[in-house]
PDB file of C-alpha atoms in Angstrom:
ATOM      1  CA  UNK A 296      -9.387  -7.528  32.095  1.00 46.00           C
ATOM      2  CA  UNK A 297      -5.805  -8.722  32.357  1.00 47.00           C
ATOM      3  CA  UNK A 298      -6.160  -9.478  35.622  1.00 48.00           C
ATOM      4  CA  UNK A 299      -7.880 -13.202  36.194  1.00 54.00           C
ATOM      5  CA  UNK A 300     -10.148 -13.912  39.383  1.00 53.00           C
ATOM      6  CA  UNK A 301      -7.206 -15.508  41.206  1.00 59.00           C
ATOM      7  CA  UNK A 302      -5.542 -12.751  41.473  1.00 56.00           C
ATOM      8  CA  UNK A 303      -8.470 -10.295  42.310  1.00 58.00           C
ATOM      9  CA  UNK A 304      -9.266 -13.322  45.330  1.00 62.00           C
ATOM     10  CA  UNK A 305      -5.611 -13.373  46.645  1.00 61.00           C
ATOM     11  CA  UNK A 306      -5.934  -9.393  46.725  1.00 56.00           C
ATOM     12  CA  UNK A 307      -9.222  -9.778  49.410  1.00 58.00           C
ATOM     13  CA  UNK A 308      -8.432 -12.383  50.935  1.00 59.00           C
ATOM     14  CA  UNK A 309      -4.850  -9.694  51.900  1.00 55.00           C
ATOM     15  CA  UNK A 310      -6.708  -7.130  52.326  1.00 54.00           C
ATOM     16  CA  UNK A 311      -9.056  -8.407  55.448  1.00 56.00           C
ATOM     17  CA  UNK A 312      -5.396 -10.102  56.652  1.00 53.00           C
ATOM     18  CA  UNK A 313      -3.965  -6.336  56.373  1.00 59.00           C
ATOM     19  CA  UNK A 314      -5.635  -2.943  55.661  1.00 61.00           C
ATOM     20  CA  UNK A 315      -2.423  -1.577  54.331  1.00 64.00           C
ATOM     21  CA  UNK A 316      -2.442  -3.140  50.819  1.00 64.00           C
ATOM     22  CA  UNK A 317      -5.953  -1.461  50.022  1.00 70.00           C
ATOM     23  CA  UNK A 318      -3.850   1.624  48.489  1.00 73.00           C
ATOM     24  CA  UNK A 319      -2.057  -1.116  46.320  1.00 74.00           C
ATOM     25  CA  UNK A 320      -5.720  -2.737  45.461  1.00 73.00           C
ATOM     26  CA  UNK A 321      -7.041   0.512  44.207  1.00 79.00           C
ATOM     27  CA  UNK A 322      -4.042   1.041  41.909  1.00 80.00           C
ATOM     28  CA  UNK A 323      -4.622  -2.134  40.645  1.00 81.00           C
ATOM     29  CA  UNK A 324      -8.261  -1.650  40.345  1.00 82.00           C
ATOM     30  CA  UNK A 325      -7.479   2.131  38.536  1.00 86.00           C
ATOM     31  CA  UNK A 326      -5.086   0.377  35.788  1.00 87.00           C
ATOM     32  CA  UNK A 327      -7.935  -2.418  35.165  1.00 85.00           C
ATOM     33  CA  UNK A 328     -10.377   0.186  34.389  1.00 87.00           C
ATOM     34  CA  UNK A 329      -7.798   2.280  32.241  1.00 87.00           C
ATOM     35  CA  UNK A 330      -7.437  -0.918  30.581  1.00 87.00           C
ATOM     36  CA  UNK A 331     -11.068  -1.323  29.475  1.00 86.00           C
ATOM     37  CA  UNK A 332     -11.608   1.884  28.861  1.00 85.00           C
ATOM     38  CA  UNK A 333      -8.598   1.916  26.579  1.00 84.00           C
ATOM     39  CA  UNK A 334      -9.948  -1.239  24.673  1.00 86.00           C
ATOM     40  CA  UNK A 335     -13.045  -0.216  24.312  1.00 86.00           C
ATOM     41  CA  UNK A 336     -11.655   3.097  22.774  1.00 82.00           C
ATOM     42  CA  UNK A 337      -9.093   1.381  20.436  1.00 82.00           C
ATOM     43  CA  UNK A 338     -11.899  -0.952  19.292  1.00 82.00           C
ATOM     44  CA  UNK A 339     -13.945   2.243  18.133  1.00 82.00           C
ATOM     45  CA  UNK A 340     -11.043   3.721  16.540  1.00 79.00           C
ATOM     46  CA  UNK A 341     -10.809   0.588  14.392  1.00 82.00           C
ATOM     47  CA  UNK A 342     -13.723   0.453  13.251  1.00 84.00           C
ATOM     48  CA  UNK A 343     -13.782   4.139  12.240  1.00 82.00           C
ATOM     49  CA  UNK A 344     -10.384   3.671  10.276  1.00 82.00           C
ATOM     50  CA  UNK A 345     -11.984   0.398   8.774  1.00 85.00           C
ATOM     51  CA  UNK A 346     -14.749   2.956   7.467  1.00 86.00           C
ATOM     52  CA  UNK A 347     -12.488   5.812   6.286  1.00 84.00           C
ATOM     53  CA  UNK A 348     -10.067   3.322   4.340  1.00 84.00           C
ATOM     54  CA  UNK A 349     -13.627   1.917   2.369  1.00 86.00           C
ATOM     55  CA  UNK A 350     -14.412   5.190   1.590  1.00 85.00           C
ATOM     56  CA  UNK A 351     -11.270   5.682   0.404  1.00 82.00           C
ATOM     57  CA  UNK A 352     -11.122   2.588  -1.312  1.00 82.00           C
ATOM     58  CA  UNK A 353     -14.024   3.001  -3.402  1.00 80.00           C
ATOM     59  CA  UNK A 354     -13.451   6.380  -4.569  1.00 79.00           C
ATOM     60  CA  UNK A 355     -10.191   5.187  -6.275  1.00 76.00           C
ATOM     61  CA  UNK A 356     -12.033   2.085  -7.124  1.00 78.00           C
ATOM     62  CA  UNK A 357     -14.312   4.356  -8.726  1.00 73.00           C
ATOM     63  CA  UNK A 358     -11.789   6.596 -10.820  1.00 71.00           C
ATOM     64  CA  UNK A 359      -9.938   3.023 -11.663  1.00 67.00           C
ATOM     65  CA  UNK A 360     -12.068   0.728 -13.467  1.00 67.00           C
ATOM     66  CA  UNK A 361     -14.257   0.646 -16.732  1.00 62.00           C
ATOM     67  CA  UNK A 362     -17.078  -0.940 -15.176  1.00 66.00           C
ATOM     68  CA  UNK A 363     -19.408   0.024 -12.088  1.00 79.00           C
ATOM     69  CA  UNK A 364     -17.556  -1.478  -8.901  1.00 79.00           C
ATOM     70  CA  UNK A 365     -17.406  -1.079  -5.236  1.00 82.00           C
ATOM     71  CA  UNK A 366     -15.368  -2.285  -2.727  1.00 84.00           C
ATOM     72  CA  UNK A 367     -15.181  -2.829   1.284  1.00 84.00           C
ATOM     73  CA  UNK A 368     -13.224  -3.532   4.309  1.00 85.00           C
ATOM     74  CA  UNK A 369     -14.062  -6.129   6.703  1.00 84.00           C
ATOM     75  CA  UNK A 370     -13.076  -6.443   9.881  1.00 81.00           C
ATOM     76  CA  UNK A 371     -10.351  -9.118   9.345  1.00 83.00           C
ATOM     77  CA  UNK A 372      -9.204  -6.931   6.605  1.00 80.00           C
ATOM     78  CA  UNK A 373     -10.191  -8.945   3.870  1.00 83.00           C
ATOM     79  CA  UNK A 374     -10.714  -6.774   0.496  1.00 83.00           C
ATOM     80  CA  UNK A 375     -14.104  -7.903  -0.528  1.00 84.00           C
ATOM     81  CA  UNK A 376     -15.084  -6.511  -4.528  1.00 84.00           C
ATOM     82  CA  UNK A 377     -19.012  -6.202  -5.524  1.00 85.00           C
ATOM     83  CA  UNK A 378     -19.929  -5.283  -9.043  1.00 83.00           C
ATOM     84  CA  UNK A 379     -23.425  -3.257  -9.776  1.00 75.00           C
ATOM     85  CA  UNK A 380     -25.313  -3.081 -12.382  1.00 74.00           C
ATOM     86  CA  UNK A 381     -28.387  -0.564 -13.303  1.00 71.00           C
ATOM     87  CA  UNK A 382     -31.926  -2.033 -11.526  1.00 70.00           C
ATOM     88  CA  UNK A 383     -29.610  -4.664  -9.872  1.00 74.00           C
ATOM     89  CA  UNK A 384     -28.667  -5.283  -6.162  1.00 77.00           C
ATOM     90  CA  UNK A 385     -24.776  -5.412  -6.110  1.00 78.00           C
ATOM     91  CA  UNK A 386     -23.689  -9.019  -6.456  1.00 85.00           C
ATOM     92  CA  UNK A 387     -19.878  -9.696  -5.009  1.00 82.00           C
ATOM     93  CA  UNK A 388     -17.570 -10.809  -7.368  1.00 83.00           C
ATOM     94  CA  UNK A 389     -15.783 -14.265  -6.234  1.00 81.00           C
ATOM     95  CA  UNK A 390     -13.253 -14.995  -9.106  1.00 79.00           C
ATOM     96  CA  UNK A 391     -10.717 -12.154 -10.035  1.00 76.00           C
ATOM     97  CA  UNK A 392      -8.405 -12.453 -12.848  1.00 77.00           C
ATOM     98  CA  UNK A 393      -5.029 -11.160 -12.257  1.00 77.00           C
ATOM     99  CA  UNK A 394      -4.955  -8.128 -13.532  1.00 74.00           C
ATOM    100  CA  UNK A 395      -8.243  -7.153 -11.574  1.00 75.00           C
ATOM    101  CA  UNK A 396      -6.662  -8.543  -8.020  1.00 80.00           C
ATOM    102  CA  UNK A 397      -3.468  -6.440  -9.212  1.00 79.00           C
ATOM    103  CA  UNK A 398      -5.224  -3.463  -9.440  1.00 78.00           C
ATOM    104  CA  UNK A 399      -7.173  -3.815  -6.426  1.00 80.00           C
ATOM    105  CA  UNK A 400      -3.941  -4.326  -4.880  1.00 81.00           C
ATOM    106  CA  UNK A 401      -2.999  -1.024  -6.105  1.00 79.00           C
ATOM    107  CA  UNK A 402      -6.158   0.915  -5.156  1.00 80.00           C
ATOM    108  CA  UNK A 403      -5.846  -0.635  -1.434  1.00 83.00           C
ATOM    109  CA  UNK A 404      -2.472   1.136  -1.241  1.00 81.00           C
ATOM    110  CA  UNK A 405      -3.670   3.900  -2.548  1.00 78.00           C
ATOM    111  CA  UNK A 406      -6.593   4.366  -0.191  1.00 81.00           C
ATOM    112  CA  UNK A 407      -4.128   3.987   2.626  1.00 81.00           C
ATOM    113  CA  UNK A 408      -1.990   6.700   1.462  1.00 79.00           C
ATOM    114  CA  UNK A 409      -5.384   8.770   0.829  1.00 78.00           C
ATOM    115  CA  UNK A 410      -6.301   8.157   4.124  1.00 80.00           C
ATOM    116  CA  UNK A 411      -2.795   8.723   5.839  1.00 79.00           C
ATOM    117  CA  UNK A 412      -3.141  12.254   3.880  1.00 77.00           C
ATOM    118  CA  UNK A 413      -6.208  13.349   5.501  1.00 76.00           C
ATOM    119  CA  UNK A 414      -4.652  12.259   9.166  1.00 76.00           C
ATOM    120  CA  UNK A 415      -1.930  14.172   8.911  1.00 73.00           C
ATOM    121  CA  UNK A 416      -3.293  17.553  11.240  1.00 71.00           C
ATOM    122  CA  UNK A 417      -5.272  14.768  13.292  1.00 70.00           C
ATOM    123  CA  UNK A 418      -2.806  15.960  16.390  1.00 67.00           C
ATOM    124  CA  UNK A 419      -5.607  14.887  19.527  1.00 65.00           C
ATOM    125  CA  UNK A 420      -6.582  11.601  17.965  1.00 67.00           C
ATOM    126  CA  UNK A 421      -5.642   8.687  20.691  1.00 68.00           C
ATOM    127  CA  UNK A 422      -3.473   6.986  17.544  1.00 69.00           C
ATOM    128  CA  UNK A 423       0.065   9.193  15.823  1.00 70.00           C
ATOM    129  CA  UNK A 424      -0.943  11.727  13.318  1.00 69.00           C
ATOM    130  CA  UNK A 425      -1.116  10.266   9.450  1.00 68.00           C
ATOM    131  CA  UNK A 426       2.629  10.734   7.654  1.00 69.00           C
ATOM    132  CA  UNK A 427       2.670  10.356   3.898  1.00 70.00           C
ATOM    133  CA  UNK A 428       5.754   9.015   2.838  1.00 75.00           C
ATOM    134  CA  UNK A 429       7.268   8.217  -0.730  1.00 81.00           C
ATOM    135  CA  UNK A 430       5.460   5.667  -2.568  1.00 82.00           C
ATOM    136  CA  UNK A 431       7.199   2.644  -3.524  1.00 85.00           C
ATOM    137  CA  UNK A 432       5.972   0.082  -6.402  1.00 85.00           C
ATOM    138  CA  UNK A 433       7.254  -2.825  -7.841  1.00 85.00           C
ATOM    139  CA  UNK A 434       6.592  -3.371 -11.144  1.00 81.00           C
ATOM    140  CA  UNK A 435       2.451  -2.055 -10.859  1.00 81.00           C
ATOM    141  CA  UNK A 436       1.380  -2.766 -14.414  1.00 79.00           C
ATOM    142  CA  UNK A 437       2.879  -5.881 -15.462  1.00 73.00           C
ATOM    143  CA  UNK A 438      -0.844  -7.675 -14.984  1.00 74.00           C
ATOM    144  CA  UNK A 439      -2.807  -4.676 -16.186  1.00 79.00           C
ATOM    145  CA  UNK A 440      -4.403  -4.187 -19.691  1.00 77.00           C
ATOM    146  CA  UNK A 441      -2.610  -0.879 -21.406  1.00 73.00           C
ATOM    147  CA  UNK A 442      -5.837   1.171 -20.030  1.00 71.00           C
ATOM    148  CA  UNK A 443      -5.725  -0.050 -16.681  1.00 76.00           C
ATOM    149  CA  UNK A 444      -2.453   0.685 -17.097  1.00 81.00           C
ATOM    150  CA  UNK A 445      -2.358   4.619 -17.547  1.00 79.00           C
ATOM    151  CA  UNK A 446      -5.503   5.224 -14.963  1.00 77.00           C
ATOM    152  CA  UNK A 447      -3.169   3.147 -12.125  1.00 78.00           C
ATOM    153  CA  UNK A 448      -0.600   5.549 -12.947  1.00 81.00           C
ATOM    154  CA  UNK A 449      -2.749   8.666 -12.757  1.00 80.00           C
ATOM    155  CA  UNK A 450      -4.584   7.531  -9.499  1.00 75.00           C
ATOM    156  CA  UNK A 451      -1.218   6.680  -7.967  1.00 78.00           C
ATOM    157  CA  UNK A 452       0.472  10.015  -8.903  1.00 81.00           C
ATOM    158  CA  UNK A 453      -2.446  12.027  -7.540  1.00 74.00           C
ATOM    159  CA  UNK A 454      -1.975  10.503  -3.887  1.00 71.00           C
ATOM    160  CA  UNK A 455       1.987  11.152  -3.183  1.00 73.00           C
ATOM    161  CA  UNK A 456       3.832  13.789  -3.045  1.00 77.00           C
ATOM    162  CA  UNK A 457       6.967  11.579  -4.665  1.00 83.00           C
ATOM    163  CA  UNK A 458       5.957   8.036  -6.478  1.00 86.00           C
ATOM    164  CA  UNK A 459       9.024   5.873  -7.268  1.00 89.00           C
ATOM    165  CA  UNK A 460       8.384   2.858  -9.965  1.00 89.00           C
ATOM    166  CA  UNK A 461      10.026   0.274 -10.705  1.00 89.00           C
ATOM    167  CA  UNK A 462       9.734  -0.830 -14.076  1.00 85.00           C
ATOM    168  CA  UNK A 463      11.046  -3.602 -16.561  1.00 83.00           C
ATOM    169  CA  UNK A 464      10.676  -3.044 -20.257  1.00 79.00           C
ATOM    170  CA  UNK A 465       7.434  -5.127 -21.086  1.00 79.00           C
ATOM    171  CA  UNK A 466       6.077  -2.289 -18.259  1.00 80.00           C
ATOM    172  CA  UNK A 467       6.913   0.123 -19.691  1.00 79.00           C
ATOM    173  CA  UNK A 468       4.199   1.030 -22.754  1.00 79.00           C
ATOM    174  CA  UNK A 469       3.249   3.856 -24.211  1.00 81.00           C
ATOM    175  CA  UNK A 470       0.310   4.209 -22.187  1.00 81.00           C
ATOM    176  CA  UNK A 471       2.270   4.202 -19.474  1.00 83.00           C
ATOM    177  CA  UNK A 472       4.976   6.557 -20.717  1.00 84.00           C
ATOM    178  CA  UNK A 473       2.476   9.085 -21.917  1.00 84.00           C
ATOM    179  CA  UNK A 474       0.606   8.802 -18.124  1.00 84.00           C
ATOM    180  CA  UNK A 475       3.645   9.754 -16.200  1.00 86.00           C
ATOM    181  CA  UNK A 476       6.279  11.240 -18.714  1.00 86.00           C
ATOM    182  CA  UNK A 477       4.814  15.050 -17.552  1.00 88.00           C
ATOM    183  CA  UNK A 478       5.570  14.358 -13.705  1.00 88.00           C
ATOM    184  CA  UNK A 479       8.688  12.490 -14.115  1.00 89.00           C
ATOM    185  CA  UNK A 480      11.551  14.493 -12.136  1.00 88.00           C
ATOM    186  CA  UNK A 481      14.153  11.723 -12.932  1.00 89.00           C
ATOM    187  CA  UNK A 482      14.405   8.677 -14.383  1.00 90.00           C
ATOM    188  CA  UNK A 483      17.409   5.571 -14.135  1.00 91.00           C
ATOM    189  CA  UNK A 484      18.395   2.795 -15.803  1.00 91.00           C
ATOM    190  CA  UNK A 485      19.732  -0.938 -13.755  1.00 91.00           C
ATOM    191  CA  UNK A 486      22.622  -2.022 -16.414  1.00 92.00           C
ATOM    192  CA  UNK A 487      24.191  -4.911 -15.864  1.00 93.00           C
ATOM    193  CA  UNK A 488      27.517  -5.764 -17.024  1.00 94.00           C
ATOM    194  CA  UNK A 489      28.826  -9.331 -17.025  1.00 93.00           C
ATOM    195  CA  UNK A 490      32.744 -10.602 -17.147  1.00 93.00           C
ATOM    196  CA  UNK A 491      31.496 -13.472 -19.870  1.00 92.00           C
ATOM    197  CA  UNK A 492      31.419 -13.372 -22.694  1.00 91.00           C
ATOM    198  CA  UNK A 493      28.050 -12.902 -24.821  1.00 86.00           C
ATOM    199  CA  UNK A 494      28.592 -15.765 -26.751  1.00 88.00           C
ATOM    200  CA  UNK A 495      25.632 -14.678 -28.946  1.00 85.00           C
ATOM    201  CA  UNK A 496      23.149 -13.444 -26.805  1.00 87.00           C
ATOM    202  CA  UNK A 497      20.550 -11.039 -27.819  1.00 87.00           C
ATOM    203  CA  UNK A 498      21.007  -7.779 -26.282  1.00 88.00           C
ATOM    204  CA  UNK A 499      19.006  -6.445 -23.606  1.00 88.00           C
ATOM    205  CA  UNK A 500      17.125  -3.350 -24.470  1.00 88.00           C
ATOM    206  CA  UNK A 501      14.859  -1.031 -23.617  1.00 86.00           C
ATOM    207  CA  UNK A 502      12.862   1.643 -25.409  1.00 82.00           C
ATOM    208  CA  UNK A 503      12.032   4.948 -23.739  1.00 80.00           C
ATOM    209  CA  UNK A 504      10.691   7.509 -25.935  1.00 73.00           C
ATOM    210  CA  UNK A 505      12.039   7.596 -29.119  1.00 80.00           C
ATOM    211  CA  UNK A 506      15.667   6.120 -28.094  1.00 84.00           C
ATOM    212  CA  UNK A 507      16.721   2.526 -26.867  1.00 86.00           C
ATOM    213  CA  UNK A 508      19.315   1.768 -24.673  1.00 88.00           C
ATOM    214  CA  UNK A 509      21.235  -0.866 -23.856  1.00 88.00           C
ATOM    215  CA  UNK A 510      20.330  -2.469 -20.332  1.00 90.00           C
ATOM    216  CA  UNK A 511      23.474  -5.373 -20.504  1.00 92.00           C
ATOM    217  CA  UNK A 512      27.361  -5.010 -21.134  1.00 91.00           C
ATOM    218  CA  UNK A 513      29.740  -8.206 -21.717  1.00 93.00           C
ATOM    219  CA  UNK A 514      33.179  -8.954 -21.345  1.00 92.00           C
ATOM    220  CA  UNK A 515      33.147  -6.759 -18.285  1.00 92.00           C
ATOM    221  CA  UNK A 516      36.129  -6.633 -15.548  1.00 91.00           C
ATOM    222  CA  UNK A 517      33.409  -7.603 -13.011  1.00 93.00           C
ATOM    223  CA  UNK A 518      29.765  -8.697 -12.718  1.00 95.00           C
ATOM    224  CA  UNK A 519      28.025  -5.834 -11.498  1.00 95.00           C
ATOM    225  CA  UNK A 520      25.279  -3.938 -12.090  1.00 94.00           C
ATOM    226  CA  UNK A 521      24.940   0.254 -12.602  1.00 93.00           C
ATOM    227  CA  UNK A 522      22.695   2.476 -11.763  1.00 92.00           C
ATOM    228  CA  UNK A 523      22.862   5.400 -14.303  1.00 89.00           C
ATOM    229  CA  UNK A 524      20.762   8.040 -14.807  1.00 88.00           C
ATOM    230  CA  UNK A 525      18.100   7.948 -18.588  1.00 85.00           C
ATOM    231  CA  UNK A 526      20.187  11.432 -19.403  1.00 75.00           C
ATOM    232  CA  UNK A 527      23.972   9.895 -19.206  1.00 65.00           C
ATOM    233  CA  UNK A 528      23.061   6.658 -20.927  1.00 64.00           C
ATOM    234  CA  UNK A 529      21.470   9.078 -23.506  1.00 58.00           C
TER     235      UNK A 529
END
């Protein structure tokens, strides 16, 4: 209860001085209870939404890994990965490399989105109805072998309705390209353009498809850099 014993004393201890603060008392008393009730209730909710998300989460763990995984959940929210092998309890896995706590990353996010989809006609839940919004990611693959690669990609497409990347050019393979390149709607380049000189740099390139473009402009009036669309730098 919010209220401490103190306070519930000093409330008696009026009332038998006064009869007319028992209508005040019972309010008090009527909020308390609402209270409980109402932490009791959120409690439950959590622990049902801590359930849906490790569904969630191991389904895309499942379509996003080689090898036999699962995943959970726990109530501090701490992503906990378990590997299982044929005649073998699951054993949890301790030590990730980066690539594997990269991807788990990703299939965390994408289990939120998954499970922000299927909230979306909840409209008499006690919490706001799921909302799936456009799905941001920086740089997603940079940690990922090229396989890993193109099955983030696919798992991440299939769970928004609009997926932005962000990309530099060691991202961007051709597993990658060939993954996305039928859902891309439009695609941009960052160019930057410096007042220096270049004084013999190497230029900064990047290949998409079969054409490279140039990502870095000298002897600019201003440093600056342009956003410009893949089909006007073409």
């Amino acid at each position: 209860s919010v209220f401490d014993g103190n306070l519930g004393s000093e409330i008696g201890g009026i009332q038998h001085a006064s009869p007319q603060v028992e209508r005040p008392r019972t309010v008090v008393g009527l909020i308390d209870a609402l209270i409980d009730n109402l932490e009791r209730e959120l409690a439950s909710v959590e622990q049902q939404g801590i359930a849906r998300i490790t569904q969630a989460l191991n389904s895309v763990v499942g379509r996003s890994t080689r090898q036999k995984y699962s995943a959970e959940v726990t109530a501090e929210y701490v992503l906990r990965l378990y590997k299982e092998e044929a005649g073998m309890a699951r054993r949890p896995v301790y030590v990730l490399s980066s690539g594997e706590q990269r991807l788990l990353d990703l299939c965390f996010v994408s289990a939120l989105v998954s499970v922000c989809r299927e909230r979306e006609a909840e409209e008499n839940a006690i919490l706001f109805p799921g909302a799936v919004a456009p799905l941001v990611v920086d740089a997603p693959f940079g940690e990922l072998d090229p396989e890993y690669q193109a099955l983030a990609a696919k798992t991440m497409m299939g769970l928004s309705d609009q997926l932005i990347l962000f990309l530099s050019k060691t991202h961007w393979t051709k597993e990658v390209d060939q993954a996305i390149r039928p859902q891309i709607g439009k695609e941009h380049l960052l160019v930057g353009h410096r007042a220096s000189p270049a004084f013999g740099a190497a230029p900064v390139e990047i290949a998409i498809g079969p054409k490279t473009y140039q990502q870095m402009h000298y002897d600019a009036e201003q440093d600056r850099t342009q956003i410009v669309s893949v089909q006007e730098a073409a």
